[in-house]
Amino acid sequence: MSSGVTAPSPALMRRVVFASAIGNTVETYDYAVYGFLTVVLSKLFFPAQQPGVALLSAFAVFGVAFVVRPLGSLLFGSIADRIGRKPALVATVALMAGSTAAIGVLPPVASIGVWAPILLVLFRLLQGLAAGGEYGTAMTYAAEFTPRGKRGAMTSRVQVGSVASLLLAAGAVLLLSTLLTSAAMASWGWRIPFLLALPLGLVGLYIRSQLDESPEFRALENRTQVPASPVKESFTAHWRLIVLIFGIAAFQQVGYYVAFTYAQTYLIRLGFSQSQATLATVVSIAVAVVLVAAGGPLSDRWGRWPMLLGLSAGTFVLAYPLFLGLSSAKSLGAAIGMTVLLGVLPALYTAVAPAAYVEVLPARVRATVFAVGFALAATLLGGPALYVSQTLVQVTGDNRAPALFLMFGALLSLVAALFVRRATMRVADSELAPAVRERV
């Protein structure tokens, strides 16, 4: 490791992985639960609108949390680079879990009128504020404990927690949809998945509070190289890296939400029941968990650059045929199969990208640049993904239209991938061990 930091023990590495992953688990779980319950929530919080418009309104509220993610990235990224990774991680998991549980006790429009959608938006904004700093700081923290030849494996283990939380959210919604009647689900069943975020968050809060600061941040402190104003330094000296992170994250954001969240609503709109659509999504996410776990170690062996390049290019070519097959599915088996195929390349990409983010950034402002670039991609591409995908269908009348948005995200990341190798080498020349060259 750089800065002369020795490799930590396997026991410490397991604690670091778990502490980093659980915050990502809570974050993604919170977002996923809302996405999977959008059809139900649209009837409770926007009942006066036409069904199609109410669904779009619910999707818009899903996206509103992404609007404040850049603000959260500036706040928590700056804390992580000035004060330490650990304080930022403790704060984000507490805010995320609390705001999600608050949605679980929120009365619907029938009880408190217009205040229901207003409060729903408020709590989604708080979720977005926390999420803006969570992902980048957690990945930075985990990677900074890890020898560089194993960073892909380490960060993909953290990413497994994020994808597994989709499985947890989808499984909870599927179980409730199966056990409860539609009336019971609309009355009180929808609250349970949101309330489950509270115990998850408390566990994460405890675990994160017990860990030490990352060795690379400690090394910066020892050399008195901690930046006084990481936000200013990031935008003045490293704005090109912010753009690069945005580009790398484009396909991760679009692919993640289209393949693993929007697909459920898409299948419902095709005529499948909510339980059938959720089952197809659960199977797809279960496969994705395995692929994410395998993708990180493969990037340690094959390199980040060729995998980012190949996966984004492959998606650009295959997105439309995949949606053609999914829109033509008539049986549940066919729907499950096509949903799984739709998620393969996004899953592998999301396993490789985190290590690439860390390795193209200098440690001094790593958390801020990472958080800002990723949050901008989340705001401009991830947040609107459900809304844009559904709007494309309604405007064009073509059920295959969401493929265009997926292709757009893949194209942006394809362009960014062309610059990853050069950016990583520049960081390697300035502050990293020469061995990093072998893994680019």
Short mmCIF file of C-alpha atoms in Angstrom, two decimals, residues 19-207:
data_model
loop_
_atom_site.label_atom_id
_atom_site.label_comp_id
_atom_site.label_asym_id
_atom_site.label_seq_id
_atom_site.Cartn_x
_atom_site.Cartn_y
_atom_site.Cartn_z
CA ALA A 19 -18.90 -1.62 7.92
CA SER A 20 -18.57 -0.15 4.43
CA ALA A 21 -21.15 -2.46 2.88
CA ILE A 22 -23.89 -1.98 5.45
CA GLY A 23 -24.22 1.73 4.73
CA ASN A 24 -24.50 1.03 1.02
CA THR A 25 -27.01 -1.68 1.88
CA VAL A 26 -29.20 0.77 3.79
CA GLU A 27 -28.89 3.41 1.06
CA THR A 28 -29.81 1.12 -1.81
CA TYR A 29 -32.48 -0.68 0.21
CA ASP A 30 -34.18 2.64 0.93
CA TYR A 31 -34.21 3.68 -2.71
CA ALA A 32 -35.23 0.24 -3.92
CA VAL A 33 -38.17 -0.10 -1.54
CA TYR A 34 -39.60 3.14 -2.86
CA GLY A 35 -39.03 2.00 -6.45
CA PHE A 36 -40.69 -1.38 -5.91
CA LEU A 37 -43.68 0.20 -4.14
CA THR A 38 -44.16 3.04 -6.63
CA VAL A 39 -47.43 1.64 -7.98
CA VAL A 40 -48.87 1.41 -4.43
CA LEU A 41 -47.51 4.79 -3.33
CA SER A 42 -48.90 6.54 -6.41
CA LYS A 43 -52.44 5.60 -5.32
CA LEU A 44 -51.89 6.70 -1.71
CA PHE A 45 -50.12 10.00 -2.26
CA PHE A 46 -51.42 11.08 -5.70
CA PRO A 47 -54.96 9.59 -5.80
CA ALA A 48 -56.64 12.53 -7.57
CA GLN A 49 -54.59 12.11 -10.73
CA GLN A 50 -55.09 9.75 -13.64
CA PRO A 51 -53.31 6.40 -13.09
CA GLY A 52 -50.58 7.09 -15.66
CA VAL A 53 -49.99 10.62 -14.37
CA ALA A 54 -50.03 9.45 -10.74
CA LEU A 55 -47.34 6.88 -11.57
CA LEU A 56 -45.21 9.53 -13.20
CA SER A 57 -45.70 11.76 -10.13
CA ALA A 58 -44.52 8.95 -7.88
CA PHE A 59 -41.50 8.44 -10.16
CA ALA A 60 -40.80 12.18 -9.95
CA VAL A 61 -40.71 11.95 -6.14
CA PHE A 62 -38.33 9.00 -6.50
CA GLY A 63 -36.09 11.26 -8.56
CA VAL A 64 -36.31 14.26 -6.23
CA ALA A 65 -33.99 12.55 -3.73
CA PHE A 66 -31.30 12.65 -6.39
CA VAL A 67 -31.62 16.43 -6.77
CA VAL A 68 -29.88 17.09 -3.44
CA ARG A 69 -27.27 14.37 -3.82
CA PRO A 70 -24.66 16.84 -5.14
CA LEU A 71 -25.23 18.96 -2.03
CA GLY A 72 -24.78 15.86 0.14
CA SER A 73 -21.63 14.99 -1.78
CA LEU A 74 -20.14 18.42 -1.06
CA LEU A 75 -21.10 18.24 2.62
CA PHE A 76 -20.06 14.68 3.45
CA GLY A 77 -17.22 14.47 0.92
CA SER A 78 -15.68 17.56 2.49
CA ILE A 79 -16.08 16.05 5.98
CA ALA A 80 -14.39 12.85 4.80
CA ASP A 81 -11.41 14.71 3.29
CA ARG A 82 -10.99 17.29 6.08
CA ILE A 83 -11.98 15.45 9.28
CA GLY A 84 -11.91 11.79 8.31
CA ARG A 85 -13.74 9.04 6.46
CA LYS A 86 -15.24 7.58 9.65
CA PRO A 87 -17.24 10.66 10.85
CA ALA A 88 -18.80 11.02 7.40
CA LEU A 89 -19.80 7.36 7.33
CA VAL A 90 -21.44 7.53 10.78
CA ALA A 91 -23.46 10.61 9.83
CA THR A 92 -24.71 9.30 6.47
CA VAL A 93 -26.03 5.98 7.77
CA ALA A 94 -27.88 7.66 10.65
CA LEU A 95 -29.58 10.22 8.41
CA MET A 96 -30.46 7.66 5.75
CA ALA A 97 -32.07 5.17 8.14
CA GLY A 98 -34.00 7.84 10.04
CA SER A 99 -35.51 9.49 6.97
CA THR A 100 -36.55 6.15 5.47
CA ALA A 101 -38.26 4.98 8.66
CA ALA A 102 -40.10 8.32 8.71
CA ILE A 103 -41.67 7.50 5.33
CA GLY A 104 -42.92 4.27 6.89
CA VAL A 105 -45.07 6.18 9.40
CA LEU A 106 -46.23 8.90 7.00
CA PRO A 107 -50.05 9.25 6.71
CA PRO A 108 -51.48 9.22 3.16
CA VAL A 109 -53.40 12.00 1.41
CA ALA A 110 -56.71 10.65 2.73
CA SER A 111 -55.58 11.46 6.29
CA ILE A 112 -53.62 14.72 6.07
CA GLY A 113 -54.31 16.01 2.58
CA VAL A 114 -51.63 17.90 0.68
CA TRP A 115 -49.15 17.55 3.55
CA ALA A 116 -48.73 13.88 2.65
CA PRO A 117 -46.92 14.43 -0.67
CA ILE A 118 -45.07 17.44 0.81
CA LEU A 119 -43.66 15.36 3.68
CA LEU A 120 -42.91 12.51 1.30
CA VAL A 121 -40.79 14.87 -0.77
CA LEU A 122 -39.08 16.22 2.37
CA PHE A 123 -38.04 12.78 3.58
CA ARG A 124 -36.88 11.81 0.11
CA LEU A 125 -34.72 14.95 0.09
CA LEU A 126 -33.13 13.91 3.40
CA GLN A 127 -32.48 10.45 1.94
CA GLY A 128 -30.79 12.05 -1.03
CA LEU A 129 -28.64 14.32 1.15
CA ALA A 130 -27.26 11.29 3.01
CA ALA A 131 -26.86 9.21 -0.14
CA GLY A 132 -24.79 11.97 -1.73
CA GLY A 133 -21.89 11.23 0.60
CA GLU A 134 -22.45 7.57 1.44
CA TYR A 135 -21.34 5.63 -1.62
CA GLY A 136 -18.13 7.49 -2.43
CA THR A 137 -16.97 7.68 1.18
CA ALA A 138 -17.69 4.01 1.86
CA MET A 139 -15.83 2.85 -1.25
CA THR A 140 -12.94 5.18 -0.48
CA TYR A 141 -12.74 3.91 3.09
CA ALA A 142 -12.72 0.26 2.05
CA ALA A 143 -10.23 0.74 -0.78
CA GLU A 144 -7.79 2.65 1.41
CA PHE A 145 -7.36 -0.41 3.62
CA THR A 146 -6.64 -2.67 0.65
CA PRO A 147 -3.47 -3.66 -1.23
CA ARG A 148 -3.96 -2.40 -4.78
CA GLY A 149 -3.77 -5.80 -6.42
CA LYS A 150 -6.91 -6.76 -4.47
CA ARG A 151 -8.89 -3.54 -4.66
CA GLY A 152 -11.31 -4.87 -7.26
CA ALA A 153 -12.17 -7.83 -5.04
CA MET A 154 -12.53 -5.62 -1.96
CA THR A 155 -14.73 -2.93 -3.48
CA SER A 156 -16.89 -5.52 -5.25
CA ARG A 157 -17.57 -7.13 -1.85
CA VAL A 158 -18.82 -3.77 -0.64
CA GLN A 159 -20.86 -3.46 -3.83
CA VAL A 160 -22.37 -6.89 -3.14
CA GLY A 161 -24.01 -5.33 -0.08
CA SER A 162 -25.56 -2.67 -2.29
CA VAL A 163 -26.93 -5.16 -4.81
CA ALA A 164 -27.98 -7.62 -2.10
CA SER A 165 -30.06 -4.85 -0.56
CA LEU A 166 -32.04 -4.74 -3.81
CA LEU A 167 -32.69 -8.43 -3.25
CA LEU A 168 -33.73 -7.72 0.34
CA ALA A 169 -36.08 -4.94 -0.75
CA ALA A 170 -37.58 -6.92 -3.62
CA GLY A 171 -37.91 -10.01 -1.41
CA ALA A 172 -39.71 -8.04 1.29
CA VAL A 173 -42.14 -6.55 -1.24
CA LEU A 174 -42.67 -9.96 -2.90
CA LEU A 175 -43.36 -11.65 0.44
CA LEU A 176 -45.84 -8.99 1.50
CA SER A 177 -47.54 -8.97 -1.92
CA THR A 178 -47.94 -12.74 -1.68
CA LEU A 179 -49.16 -12.90 1.93
CA LEU A 180 -51.40 -9.83 1.98
CA THR A 181 -54.43 -8.84 -0.01
CA SER A 182 -54.21 -5.74 -2.22
CA ALA A 183 -56.32 -3.86 0.32
CA ALA A 184 -54.07 -4.81 3.23
CA MET A 185 -50.97 -3.94 1.22
CA ALA A 186 -52.37 -0.50 0.44
CA SER A 187 -53.59 0.03 3.99
CA TRP A 188 -50.55 -0.90 6.10
CA GLY A 189 -48.39 -3.55 4.43
CA TRP A 190 -46.40 -1.03 2.39
CA ARG A 191 -45.08 0.52 5.61
CA ILE A 192 -43.19 -2.57 6.79
CA PRO A 193 -40.31 -2.47 4.26
CA PHE A 194 -39.66 1.21 5.07
CA LEU A 195 -39.64 0.58 8.82
CA LEU A 196 -37.11 -2.24 8.41
CA ALA A 197 -34.53 0.41 7.51
CA LEU A 198 -34.37 1.52 11.15
CA PRO A 199 -32.85 -1.66 12.64
CA LEU A 200 -30.55 -1.97 9.63
CA GLY A 201 -29.36 1.57 10.20
CA LEU A 202 -28.81 1.06 13.94
CA VAL A 203 -26.63 -1.97 13.23
CA GLY A 204 -24.63 0.02 10.69
CA LEU A 205 -24.28 2.95 13.09
CA TYR A 206 -22.87 0.73 15.83
CA ILE A 207 -20.43 -1.09 13.57
#
